Amino acid sequence: MIPFVTAGYPGLAATEKIVLGLEAAGADVIELGVPFSDPIADGPVIQMSSFEALKKGVTLKDVLGMVRRLRRRTQVPLVAMTYFNPVLQYGPRRFVGDALTAGLDGVIIPDLPPQEEKDFQAEARRKGFAVVLFISPTTPPARARAIAKRAKGFIYFVSLAGVTGARRKLPADLKARLTATKRIAGRTPVCVGFGVSSPKQVRELGPYCDGVIVGSAVVNKIREGLRSKDYVAKVAAFIRNLKGEHV
Amino acid sequence: MKTFLPDKSGHYGVFGGQYMPETLMTPLRDLEAAYRKMRRDASFKREVEYYLRSYAGRPTPLYFCRQLSSILGRGKIYLKREDLLHTGSHKINNALAQGILARRMGKKRIVAETGAGQHGVATATVCALFGLECHVYMGTEDMERQALNVYRMKLLGARVVPVTSGSKTLKDAMSEAIRDWVTNVKTTYYLLGSVGGPHPYPEMVRDFQTVIGKEARQQVLKIEGRLPKYLVACVGGGSNSIGLFHPFFNDRSVRFLGVEAAGFGLKTGRHSATLVAGRVGVLHGAKSFLLQDKEGQVKIAHSVAAGLDYPGVGPEHAYYRQTGRAQYAAVTDREAVEAFGLLSRTEGIIPALESSHALAYLPKLARHLKKNDIVIVCLSGRGDKDANTLSHESH
């Protein structure tokens, strides 16, 4: 189970608490979204949380600082999700060094395909910092094999053509495509994201992959818990529920 | 010598590329392949030429501005009259060609982004002509500023989708159009309006706009028997300027001058002068210059001309800037509005506010001219759409 939260929504200190709560609820990896002004791969919910975090002035450097603080309290794997421009402005080489020092395990960059910024990707590889690659419904088999061969950390398997956001129905051929991807992935774990939001979906996908990424639905739970200020508990309960544990 | 830009991977030096989600990688590759095939296809070329001539009104005249040249004192100013085209701007050149490409690729649903509404209107027009379903994303801020164009698009049968995220202008409209494309990629053709975005768009849109420069080059040689000293054009995303500049790339004596929008003034931070005041960054699929803060968050651009109101710029311009092939300058809203009035009074031509930026640089340029130096200005669009905004401001 890989929940996603936007770092800095509703605040950086709150995100720290949420992360610890998610770990206690059984999250295996936690994805930390770095806010960006133009999140082209994200649907309305993560656009909103990203925008709110930006209003609080949250930066890539702040997110690395938070990871450093979290590392005193938890060893749960943490990966950042960021668009490429903040990394470019931070300095790609410096980012790899600082991220490793802070204790970040990898990074997901939705607008960076394997063929761009080869120096940065090679540097990350050399230092053992995972740049997670995607396979999507439009990726042809030959390209999928090439991506699988280069993949580090895990393969981010995009369930559907589209942006992030909860969907009631997932594509009918998803399981078949997952099975095919599992076959070429070798020992690299395959994790499914985009659209996944319910315990039933998680249960159904479970046998076909190594992990399920849930983003917008988690951010929605945070939003629902804002007024009553019990979002840490709400989100943790949601993760237990997704995992099929009764609370 | 022929220019080989971009390279095989879609880069212009360090600029350009395909910074896009994995879901769009294969559609972009398919688009590139389809475009390469069409480029070699004589019937495609014929069809585009036919519609440009008999539907859009090409070739456009190269007009000598006797009064304006005399007021400026030096230089012979020519206007490339893209404002006379059907739908009122150069945008139709690209929209027609891409529309024909989309139809030949078997796509029936078109999405586009628009700022001033000129590209939206051109796209809606082409979709009406070819019977394609048309969805135009437009920021609500721009919808208000360019209400007439919203009406025109609806009249042409397009759905105008209001965009309320971020700055509610062109940048966010483009993000929404990309989100639509990634969601409906199997059925949908993204008809991008400028020379930005991921490869192959900057190359393709440039190629479809070079008709401006090819015609201008022939016309000036016919009229004057020599090449111009300067080419001047406004730069927002940069399509009319690249269209004018590119065919002169190897004429090393011809200088390129791109004029950006300095808005309220470069010092105020409220402008759209990406090449003059921006830094290298990645937005909407390409590495280029970008208006951004030090953390890499994209800034909200400003210009009185909605069509220049974009914090990015096409990667080929970034390459021209870096290599010194072109120079870039910026003029303020006020200077552009003055030039808008000046051309109207002296030549009886009401220019678009976007094109007025290019005109506004002429007094500064005139100081560096000899009496007979030829200057070609791209009059990329007509100003009817702006009369409403300006008549309100002057009251």
PDB file of N, CA and C in Angstrom, chain A residues 35-43 47 51 54 58-61 84-86 88-90 110-117 134-140 143 147 158 160-163 167, chain B residues 9 11 16-27 29 165-166 171-172 175-176 178-179 182-186 279-285 287 290 292-299:
ATOM      1  N   PRO A  35       4.722  20.422  -4.146  1.00  0.00           N
ATOM      2  CA  PRO A  35       3.773  21.268  -4.880  1.00  0.00           C
ATOM      3  C   PRO A  35       4.410  21.969  -6.073  1.00  0.00           C
ATOM      4  N   PHE A  36       3.607  22.109  -7.143  1.00  0.00           N
ATOM      5  CA  PHE A  36       4.084  22.777  -8.359  1.00  0.00           C
ATOM      6  C   PHE A  36       2.946  23.613  -8.944  1.00  0.00           C
ATOM      7  N   SER A  37       3.329  24.714  -9.561  1.00  0.00           N
ATOM      8  CA  SER A  37       2.330  25.660 -10.078  1.00  0.00           C
ATOM      9  C   SER A  37       1.520  25.112 -11.254  1.00  0.00           C
ATOM     10  N   ASP A  38       2.075  24.163 -12.011  1.00  0.00           N
ATOM     11  CA  ASP A  38       1.407  23.690 -13.236  1.00  0.00           C
ATOM     12  C   ASP A  38       1.409  22.173 -13.352  1.00  0.00           C
ATOM     13  N   PRO A  39       0.663  21.514 -12.447  1.00  0.00           N
ATOM     14  CA  PRO A  39       0.714  20.037 -12.398  1.00  0.00           C
ATOM     15  C   PRO A  39      -0.118  19.375 -13.498  1.00  0.00           C
ATOM     16  N   ILE A  40       0.475  19.244 -14.700  1.00  0.00           N
ATOM     17  CA  ILE A  40      -0.297  18.799 -15.869  1.00  0.00           C
ATOM     18  C   ILE A  40      -0.793  17.360 -15.787  1.00  0.00           C
ATOM     19  N   ALA A  41      -0.160  16.532 -14.930  1.00  0.00           N
ATOM     20  CA  ALA A  41      -0.595  15.134 -14.860  1.00  0.00           C
ATOM     21  C   ALA A  41      -1.619  14.909 -13.753  1.00  0.00           C
ATOM     22  N   ASP A  42      -1.993  15.971 -13.058  1.00  0.00           N
ATOM     23  CA  ASP A  42      -2.880  15.819 -11.908  1.00  0.00           C
ATOM     24  C   ASP A  42      -4.283  16.335 -12.157  1.00  0.00           C
ATOM     25  N   GLY A  43      -5.233  15.635 -11.549  1.00  0.00           N
ATOM     26  CA  GLY A  43      -6.634  16.032 -11.603  1.00  0.00           C
ATOM     27  C   GLY A  43      -6.924  17.091 -10.544  1.00  0.00           C
ATOM     28  N   GLN A  47      -4.425  19.020  -7.772  1.00  0.00           N
ATOM     29  CA  GLN A  47      -4.200  20.426  -8.152  1.00  0.00           C
ATOM     30  C   GLN A  47      -4.502  21.338  -6.971  1.00  0.00           C
ATOM     31  N   PHE A  51      -1.832  23.563  -4.899  1.00  0.00           N
ATOM     32  CA  PHE A  51      -2.038  25.008  -4.889  1.00  0.00           C
ATOM     33  C   PHE A  51      -2.049  25.541  -3.449  1.00  0.00           C
ATOM     34  N   LEU A  54       1.399  25.529  -2.039  1.00  0.00           N
ATOM     35  CA  LEU A  54       2.189  26.635  -2.618  1.00  0.00           C
ATOM     36  C   LEU A  54       1.862  27.954  -1.930  1.00  0.00           C
ATOM     37  N   VAL A  58       5.575  26.337   0.425  1.00  0.00           N
ATOM     38  CA  VAL A  58       6.340  25.097   0.552  1.00  0.00           C
ATOM     39  C   VAL A  58       7.239  24.874  -0.680  1.00  0.00           C
ATOM     40  N   THR A  59       8.516  24.601  -0.433  1.00  0.00           N
ATOM     41  CA  THR A  59       9.486  24.421  -1.519  1.00  0.00           C
ATOM     42  C   THR A  59      10.064  23.004  -1.493  1.00  0.00           C
ATOM     43  N   LEU A  60      10.787  22.684  -2.549  1.00  0.00           N
ATOM     44  CA  LEU A  60      11.460  21.380  -2.615  1.00  0.00           C
ATOM     45  C   LEU A  60      12.426  21.232  -1.431  1.00  0.00           C
ATOM     46  N   LYS A  61      13.115  22.310  -1.107  1.00  0.00           N
ATOM     47  CA  LYS A  61      14.047  22.296   0.025  1.00  0.00           C
ATOM     48  C   LYS A  61      13.310  21.993   1.339  1.00  0.00           C
ATOM     49  N   PHE A  84       9.516  18.279 -13.073  1.00  0.00           N
ATOM     50  CA  PHE A  84      10.955  18.431 -13.266  1.00  0.00           C
ATOM     51  C   PHE A  84      11.477  19.837 -12.987  1.00  0.00           C
ATOM     52  N   ASN A  85      10.677  20.870 -13.270  1.00  0.00           N
ATOM     53  CA  ASN A  85      11.254  22.219 -13.160  1.00  0.00           C
ATOM     54  C   ASN A  85      11.798  22.573 -11.771  1.00  0.00           C
ATOM     55  N   PRO A  86      11.101  22.246 -10.680  1.00  0.00           N
ATOM     56  CA  PRO A  86      11.708  22.526  -9.364  1.00  0.00           C
ATOM     57  C   PRO A  86      13.058  21.816  -9.177  1.00  0.00           C
ATOM     58  N   LEU A  88      15.152  21.072 -11.631  1.00  0.00           N
ATOM     59  CA  LEU A  88      16.083  21.789 -12.512  1.00  0.00           C
ATOM     60  C   LEU A  88      16.598  23.057 -11.830  1.00  0.00           C
ATOM     61  N   GLN A  89      15.708  23.790 -11.166  1.00  0.00           N
ATOM     62  CA  GLN A  89      16.122  25.032 -10.510  1.00  0.00           C
ATOM     63  C   GLN A  89      16.957  24.744  -9.262  1.00  0.00           C
ATOM     64  N   TYR A  90      16.654  23.637  -8.572  1.00  0.00           N
ATOM     65  CA  TYR A  90      17.421  23.238  -7.388  1.00  0.00           C
ATOM     66  C   TYR A  90      18.834  22.839  -7.809  1.00  0.00           C
ATOM     67  N   PRO A 110       6.732  12.916 -13.103  1.00  0.00           N
ATOM     68  CA  PRO A 110       5.793  12.530 -14.156  1.00  0.00           C
ATOM     69  C   PRO A 110       6.073  13.153 -15.522  1.00  0.00           C
ATOM     70  N   ASP A 111       6.781  14.307 -15.547  1.00  0.00           N
ATOM     71  CA  ASP A 111       7.045  14.916 -16.857  1.00  0.00           C
ATOM     72  C   ASP A 111       8.494  14.713 -17.304  1.00  0.00           C
ATOM     73  N   LEU A 112       9.122  13.676 -16.768  1.00  0.00           N
ATOM     74  CA  LEU A 112      10.486  13.374 -17.218  1.00  0.00           C
ATOM     75  C   LEU A 112      10.568  11.946 -17.752  1.00  0.00           C
ATOM     76  N   PRO A 113      10.480  11.776 -19.074  1.00  0.00           N
ATOM     77  CA  PRO A 113      10.592  10.434 -19.647  1.00  0.00           C
ATOM     78  C   PRO A 113      12.050   9.969 -19.614  1.00  0.00           C
ATOM     79  N   PRO A 114      12.284   8.668 -19.782  1.00  0.00           N
ATOM     80  CA  PRO A 114      13.659   8.158 -19.639  1.00  0.00           C
ATOM     81  C   PRO A 114      14.652   8.776 -20.613  1.00  0.00           C
ATOM     82  N   GLN A 115      14.177   9.291 -21.760  1.00  0.00           N
ATOM     83  CA  GLN A 115      15.129   9.772 -22.766  1.00  0.00           C
ATOM     84  C   GLN A 115      15.603  11.210 -22.546  1.00  0.00           C
ATOM     85  N   GLU A 116      14.977  11.964 -21.597  1.00  0.00           N
ATOM     86  CA  GLU A 116      15.427  13.342 -21.346  1.00  0.00           C
ATOM     87  C   GLU A 116      16.340  13.388 -20.121  1.00  0.00           C
ATOM     88  N   GLU A 117      17.197  14.411 -20.059  1.00  0.00           N
ATOM     89  CA  GLU A 117      18.048  14.662 -18.891  1.00  0.00           C
ATOM     90  C   GLU A 117      18.843  13.413 -18.510  1.00  0.00           C
ATOM     91  N   PHE A 134       7.694   5.127 -15.486  1.00  0.00           N
ATOM     92  CA  PHE A 134       6.280   4.808 -15.711  1.00  0.00           C
ATOM     93  C   PHE A 134       6.095   3.857 -16.891  1.00  0.00           C
ATOM     94  N   ILE A 135       5.066   3.026 -16.772  1.00  0.00           N
ATOM     95  CA  ILE A 135       4.538   2.320 -17.943  1.00  0.00           C
ATOM     96  C   ILE A 135       3.048   2.643 -17.989  1.00  0.00           C
ATOM     97  N   SER A 136       2.548   3.060 -19.144  1.00  0.00           N
ATOM     98  CA  SER A 136       1.152   3.514 -19.219  1.00  0.00           C
ATOM     99  C   SER A 136       0.385   2.678 -20.242  1.00  0.00           C
ATOM    100  N   PRO A 137      -0.943   2.876 -20.312  1.00  0.00           N
ATOM    101  CA  PRO A 137      -1.743   2.088 -21.265  1.00  0.00           C
ATOM    102  C   PRO A 137      -1.309   2.287 -22.713  1.00  0.00           C
ATOM    103  N   THR A 138      -0.629   3.404 -23.022  1.00  0.00           N
ATOM    104  CA  THR A 138      -0.229   3.652 -24.411  1.00  0.00           C
ATOM    105  C   THR A 138       1.208   3.212 -24.685  1.00  0.00           C
ATOM    106  N   THR A 139       1.892   2.678 -23.664  1.00  0.00           N
ATOM    107  CA  THR A 139       3.283   2.259 -23.874  1.00  0.00           C
ATOM    108  C   THR A 139       3.310   0.955 -24.670  1.00  0.00           C
ATOM    109  N   PRO A 140       3.924   0.954 -25.855  1.00  0.00           N
ATOM    110  CA  PRO A 140       3.963  -0.286 -26.629  1.00  0.00           C
ATOM    111  C   PRO A 140       4.920  -1.306 -25.986  1.00  0.00           C
ATOM    112  N   ARG A 143       8.820  -0.732 -25.917  1.00  0.00           N
ATOM    113  CA  ARG A 143       9.228   0.353 -25.029  1.00  0.00           C
ATOM    114  C   ARG A 143       9.061  -0.071 -23.565  1.00  0.00           C
ATOM    115  N   ILE A 147      11.874   0.028 -20.692  1.00  0.00           N
ATOM    116  CA  ILE A 147      11.664   0.736 -19.426  1.00  0.00           C
ATOM    117  C   ILE A 147      11.861  -0.225 -18.250  1.00  0.00           C
ATOM    118  N   VAL A 158       0.689   3.002 -14.732  1.00  0.00           N
ATOM    119  CA  VAL A 158      -0.449   3.928 -14.814  1.00  0.00           C
ATOM    120  C   VAL A 158      -1.670   3.153 -15.298  1.00  0.00           C
ATOM    121  N   LEU A 160      -4.690   4.012 -16.215  1.00  0.00           N
ATOM    122  CA  LEU A 160      -5.570   4.497 -17.280  1.00  0.00           C
ATOM    123  C   LEU A 160      -4.947   5.703 -17.969  1.00  0.00           C
ATOM    124  N   ALA A 161      -5.399   5.980 -19.182  1.00  0.00           N
ATOM    125  CA  ALA A 161      -4.974   7.200 -19.869  1.00  0.00           C
ATOM    126  C   ALA A 161      -5.723   8.349 -19.228  1.00  0.00           C
ATOM    127  N   GLY A 162      -4.990   9.255 -18.609  1.00  0.00           N
ATOM    128  CA  GLY A 162      -5.670  10.372 -17.973  1.00  0.00           C
ATOM    129  C   GLY A 162      -4.840  10.990 -16.881  1.00  0.00           C
ATOM    130  N   VAL A 163      -5.487  11.824 -16.069  1.00  0.00           N
ATOM    131  CA  VAL A 163      -4.802  12.472 -14.963  1.00  0.00           C
ATOM    132  C   VAL A 163      -5.160  11.761 -13.668  1.00  0.00           C
ATOM    133  N   ARG A 167     -11.520   7.131  -9.614  1.00  0.00           N
ATOM    134  CA  ARG A 167     -12.495   6.686 -10.619  1.00  0.00           C
ATOM    135  C   ARG A 167     -13.281   5.524 -10.027  1.00  0.00           C
TER     136      ARG A 167
ATOM    137  N   SER B   9      16.221  14.023 -31.799  1.00  0.00           N
ATOM    138  CA  SER B   9      15.469  13.807 -30.559  1.00  0.00           C
ATOM    139  C   SER B   9      14.583  15.002 -30.223  1.00  0.00           C
ATOM    140  N   HIS B  11      15.480  18.324 -30.123  1.00  0.00           N
ATOM    141  CA  HIS B  11      16.123  19.396 -29.358  1.00  0.00           C
ATOM    142  C   HIS B  11      16.698  20.469 -30.270  1.00  0.00           C
ATOM    143  N   GLY B  16      14.045  22.511 -25.982  1.00  0.00           N
ATOM    144  CA  GLY B  16      13.059  21.650 -26.633  1.00  0.00           C
ATOM    145  C   GLY B  16      12.892  20.334 -25.883  1.00  0.00           C
ATOM    146  N   GLY B  17      12.728  19.247 -26.634  1.00  0.00           N
ATOM    147  CA  GLY B  17      12.559  17.933 -26.020  1.00  0.00           C
ATOM    148  C   GLY B  17      11.103  17.555 -25.803  1.00  0.00           C
ATOM    149  N   GLN B  18      10.921  16.497 -25.022  1.00  0.00           N
ATOM    150  CA  GLN B  18       9.566  15.976 -24.762  1.00  0.00           C
ATOM    151  C   GLN B  18       9.386  15.713 -23.277  1.00  0.00           C
ATOM    152  N   TYR B  19       9.226  16.769 -22.515  1.00  0.00           N
ATOM    153  CA  TYR B  19       9.028  16.623 -21.069  1.00  0.00           C
ATOM    154  C   TYR B  19       7.540  16.420 -20.811  1.00  0.00           C
ATOM    155  N   MET B  20       7.100  15.204 -21.012  1.00  0.00           N
ATOM    156  CA  MET B  20       5.671  14.913 -20.945  1.00  0.00           C
ATOM    157  C   MET B  20       5.457  13.571 -20.261  1.00  0.00           C
ATOM    158  N   PRO B  21       4.239  13.354 -19.740  1.00  0.00           N
ATOM    159  CA  PRO B  21       3.950  12.062 -19.114  1.00  0.00           C
ATOM    160  C   PRO B  21       4.088  10.908 -20.115  1.00  0.00           C
ATOM    161  N   GLU B  22       4.400   9.738 -19.579  1.00  0.00           N
ATOM    162  CA  GLU B  22       4.603   8.539 -20.391  1.00  0.00           C
ATOM    163  C   GLU B  22       3.415   8.261 -21.323  1.00  0.00           C
ATOM    164  N   THR B  23       2.201   8.530 -20.838  1.00  0.00           N
ATOM    165  CA  THR B  23       1.008   8.259 -21.645  1.00  0.00           C
ATOM    166  C   THR B  23       1.046   8.997 -22.989  1.00  0.00           C
ATOM    167  N   LEU B  24       1.734  10.143 -23.037  1.00  0.00           N
ATOM    168  CA  LEU B  24       1.760  10.921 -24.279  1.00  0.00           C
ATOM    169  C   LEU B  24       2.969  10.619 -25.162  1.00  0.00           C
ATOM    170  N   MET B  25       3.910   9.796 -24.657  1.00  0.00           N
ATOM    171  CA  MET B  25       5.129   9.542 -25.429  1.00  0.00           C
ATOM    172  C   MET B  25       4.829   8.890 -26.778  1.00  0.00           C
ATOM    173  N   THR B  26       4.016   7.852 -26.752  1.00  0.00           N
ATOM    174  CA  THR B  26       3.719   7.147 -27.995  1.00  0.00           C
ATOM    175  C   THR B  26       2.825   7.979 -28.919  1.00  0.00           C
ATOM    176  N   PRO B  27       1.778   8.631 -28.389  1.00  0.00           N
ATOM    177  CA  PRO B  27       1.025   9.547 -29.265  1.00  0.00           C
ATOM    178  C   PRO B  27       1.899  10.627 -29.902  1.00  0.00           C
ATOM    179  N   ARG B  29       5.066  10.304 -30.614  1.00  0.00           N
ATOM    180  CA  ARG B  29       5.857   9.611 -31.637  1.00  0.00           C
ATOM    181  C   ARG B  29       5.001   9.334 -32.884  1.00  0.00           C
ATOM    182  N   SER B 165      -8.524  27.404 -13.163  1.00  0.00           N
ATOM    183  CA  SER B 165      -7.379  27.098 -12.303  1.00  0.00           C
ATOM    184  C   SER B 165      -6.257  28.111 -12.518  1.00  0.00           C
ATOM    185  N   GLY B 166      -5.399  28.233 -11.525  1.00  0.00           N
ATOM    186  CA  GLY B 166      -4.198  29.067 -11.599  1.00  0.00           C
ATOM    187  C   GLY B 166      -4.488  30.516 -11.953  1.00  0.00           C
ATOM    188  N   LYS B 171      -1.675  29.974 -19.981  1.00  0.00           N
ATOM    189  CA  LYS B 171      -0.869  28.911 -19.391  1.00  0.00           C
ATOM    190  C   LYS B 171      -1.757  27.808 -18.810  1.00  0.00           C
ATOM    191  N   ASP B 172      -2.813  28.206 -18.126  1.00  0.00           N
ATOM    192  CA  ASP B 172      -3.691  27.222 -17.498  1.00  0.00           C
ATOM    193  C   ASP B 172      -4.607  26.561 -18.524  1.00  0.00           C
ATOM    194  N   SER B 175      -2.509  23.843 -19.913  1.00  0.00           N
ATOM    195  CA  SER B 175      -2.457  22.695 -18.996  1.00  0.00           C
ATOM    196  C   SER B 175      -3.729  21.871 -19.109  1.00  0.00           C
ATOM    197  N   GLU B 176      -4.887  22.544 -19.172  1.00  0.00           N
ATOM    198  CA  GLU B 176      -6.165  21.828 -19.260  1.00  0.00           C
ATOM    199  C   GLU B 176      -6.292  21.079 -20.595  1.00  0.00           C
ATOM    200  N   ILE B 178      -3.862  19.865 -22.320  1.00  0.00           N
ATOM    201  CA  ILE B 178      -2.979  18.696 -22.216  1.00  0.00           C
ATOM    202  C   ILE B 178      -3.665  17.604 -21.389  1.00  0.00           C
ATOM    203  N   ARG B 179      -4.332  18.004 -20.291  1.00  0.00           N
ATOM    204  CA  ARG B 179      -5.038  17.019 -19.454  1.00  0.00           C
ATOM    205  C   ARG B 179      -6.150  16.334 -20.236  1.00  0.00           C
ATOM    206  N   VAL B 182      -4.428  13.858 -22.714  1.00  0.00           N
ATOM    207  CA  VAL B 182      -3.904  12.649 -22.075  1.00  0.00           C
ATOM    208  C   VAL B 182      -5.053  11.699 -21.714  1.00  0.00           C
ATOM    209  N   THR B 183      -6.236  12.274 -21.445  1.00  0.00           N
ATOM    210  CA  THR B 183      -7.390  11.466 -21.057  1.00  0.00           C
ATOM    211  C   THR B 183      -8.072  10.832 -22.275  1.00  0.00           C
ATOM    212  N   ASN B 184      -8.117  11.566 -23.375  1.00  0.00           N
ATOM    213  CA  ASN B 184      -8.867  11.101 -24.550  1.00  0.00           C
ATOM    214  C   ASN B 184      -7.954  10.833 -25.737  1.00  0.00           C
ATOM    215  N   VAL B 185      -6.741  10.406 -25.433  1.00  0.00           N
ATOM    216  CA  VAL B 185      -5.671  10.391 -26.427  1.00  0.00           C
ATOM    217  C   VAL B 185      -5.977   9.508 -27.647  1.00  0.00           C
ATOM    218  N   LYS B 186      -6.783   8.470 -27.450  1.00  0.00           N
ATOM    219  CA  LYS B 186      -7.056   7.556 -28.568  1.00  0.00           C
ATOM    220  C   LYS B 186      -7.857   8.222 -29.676  1.00  0.00           C
ATOM    221  N   ARG B 279      14.449  32.794 -17.073  1.00  0.00           N
ATOM    222  CA  ARG B 279      15.575  31.860 -16.950  1.00  0.00           C
ATOM    223  C   ARG B 279      15.185  30.515 -17.558  1.00  0.00           C
ATOM    224  N   VAL B 280      16.192  29.682 -17.803  1.00  0.00           N
ATOM    225  CA  VAL B 280      15.926  28.380 -18.416  1.00  0.00           C
ATOM    226  C   VAL B 280      15.074  27.516 -17.481  1.00  0.00           C
ATOM    227  N   GLY B 281      14.050  26.916 -18.043  1.00  0.00           N
ATOM    228  CA  GLY B 281      13.167  26.067 -17.251  1.00  0.00           C
ATOM    229  C   GLY B 281      12.400  25.112 -18.140  1.00  0.00           C
ATOM    230  N   VAL B 282      11.544  24.300 -17.519  1.00  0.00           N
ATOM    231  CA  VAL B 282      10.740  23.329 -18.258  1.00  0.00           C
ATOM    232  C   VAL B 282       9.270  23.559 -17.946  1.00  0.00           C
ATOM    233  N   LEU B 283       8.483  23.797 -18.978  1.00  0.00           N
ATOM    234  CA  LEU B 283       7.032  23.929 -18.810  1.00  0.00           C
ATOM    235  C   LEU B 283       6.345  23.391 -20.064  1.00  0.00           C
ATOM    236  N   HIS B 284       5.213  22.711 -19.852  1.00  0.00           N
ATOM    237  CA  HIS B 284       4.389  22.237 -20.967  1.00  0.00           C
ATOM    238  C   HIS B 284       5.189  21.465 -22.017  1.00  0.00           C
ATOM    239  N   GLY B 285       6.120  20.655 -21.549  1.00  0.00           N
ATOM    240  CA  GLY B 285       6.750  19.705 -22.461  1.00  0.00           C
ATOM    241  C   GLY B 285       8.064  20.111 -23.078  1.00  0.00           C
ATOM    242  N   LYS B 287      11.963  22.373 -22.757  1.00  0.00           N
ATOM    243  CA  LYS B 287      12.918  23.200 -22.031  1.00  0.00           C
ATOM    244  C   LYS B 287      13.126  24.466 -22.852  1.00  0.00           C
ATOM    245  N   LEU B 290      11.745  30.769 -19.279  1.00  0.00           N
ATOM    246  CA  LEU B 290      10.519  30.682 -18.501  1.00  0.00           C
ATOM    247  C   LEU B 290      10.515  31.791 -17.453  1.00  0.00           C
ATOM    248  N   GLN B 292       9.756  32.547 -13.897  1.00  0.00           N
ATOM    249  CA  GLN B 292       9.599  31.674 -12.739  1.00  0.00           C
ATOM    250  C   GLN B 292      10.290  32.288 -11.529  1.00  0.00           C
ATOM    251  N   ASP B 293       9.904  31.796 -10.336  1.00  0.00           N
ATOM    252  CA  ASP B 293      10.609  32.252  -9.139  1.00  0.00           C
ATOM    253  C   ASP B 293      11.827  31.357  -8.932  1.00  0.00           C
ATOM    254  N   LYS B 294      12.601  31.590  -7.872  1.00  0.00           N
ATOM    255  CA  LYS B 294      13.855  30.845  -7.747  1.00  0.00           C
ATOM    256  C   LYS B 294      13.623  29.378  -7.393  1.00  0.00           C
ATOM    257  N   GLU B 295      12.404  29.048  -6.947  1.00  0.00           N
ATOM    258  CA  GLU B 295      12.079  27.651  -6.637  1.00  0.00           C
ATOM    259  C   GLU B 295      11.600  26.889  -7.873  1.00  0.00           C
ATOM    260  N   GLY B 296      11.424  27.605  -8.993  1.00  0.00           N
ATOM    261  CA  GLY B 296      10.947  26.923 -10.190  1.00  0.00           C
ATOM    262  C   GLY B 296       9.437  26.916 -10.326  1.00  0.00           C
ATOM    263  N   GLN B 297       8.746  27.729  -9.516  1.00  0.00           N
ATOM    264  CA  GLN B 297       7.298  27.875  -9.706  1.00  0.00           C
ATOM    265  C   GLN B 297       7.079  28.903 -10.806  1.00  0.00           C
ATOM    266  N   VAL B 298       6.167  28.579 -11.705  1.00  0.00           N
ATOM    267  CA  VAL B 298       5.961  29.432 -12.867  1.00  0.00           C
ATOM    268  C   VAL B 298       5.190  30.687 -12.461  1.00  0.00           C
ATOM    269  N   LYS B 299       5.672  31.828 -12.930  1.00  0.00           N
ATOM    270  CA  LYS B 299       5.037  33.094 -12.569  1.00  0.00           C
ATOM    271  C   LYS B 299       3.871  33.394 -13.495  1.00  0.00           C
TER     272      LYS B 299
END
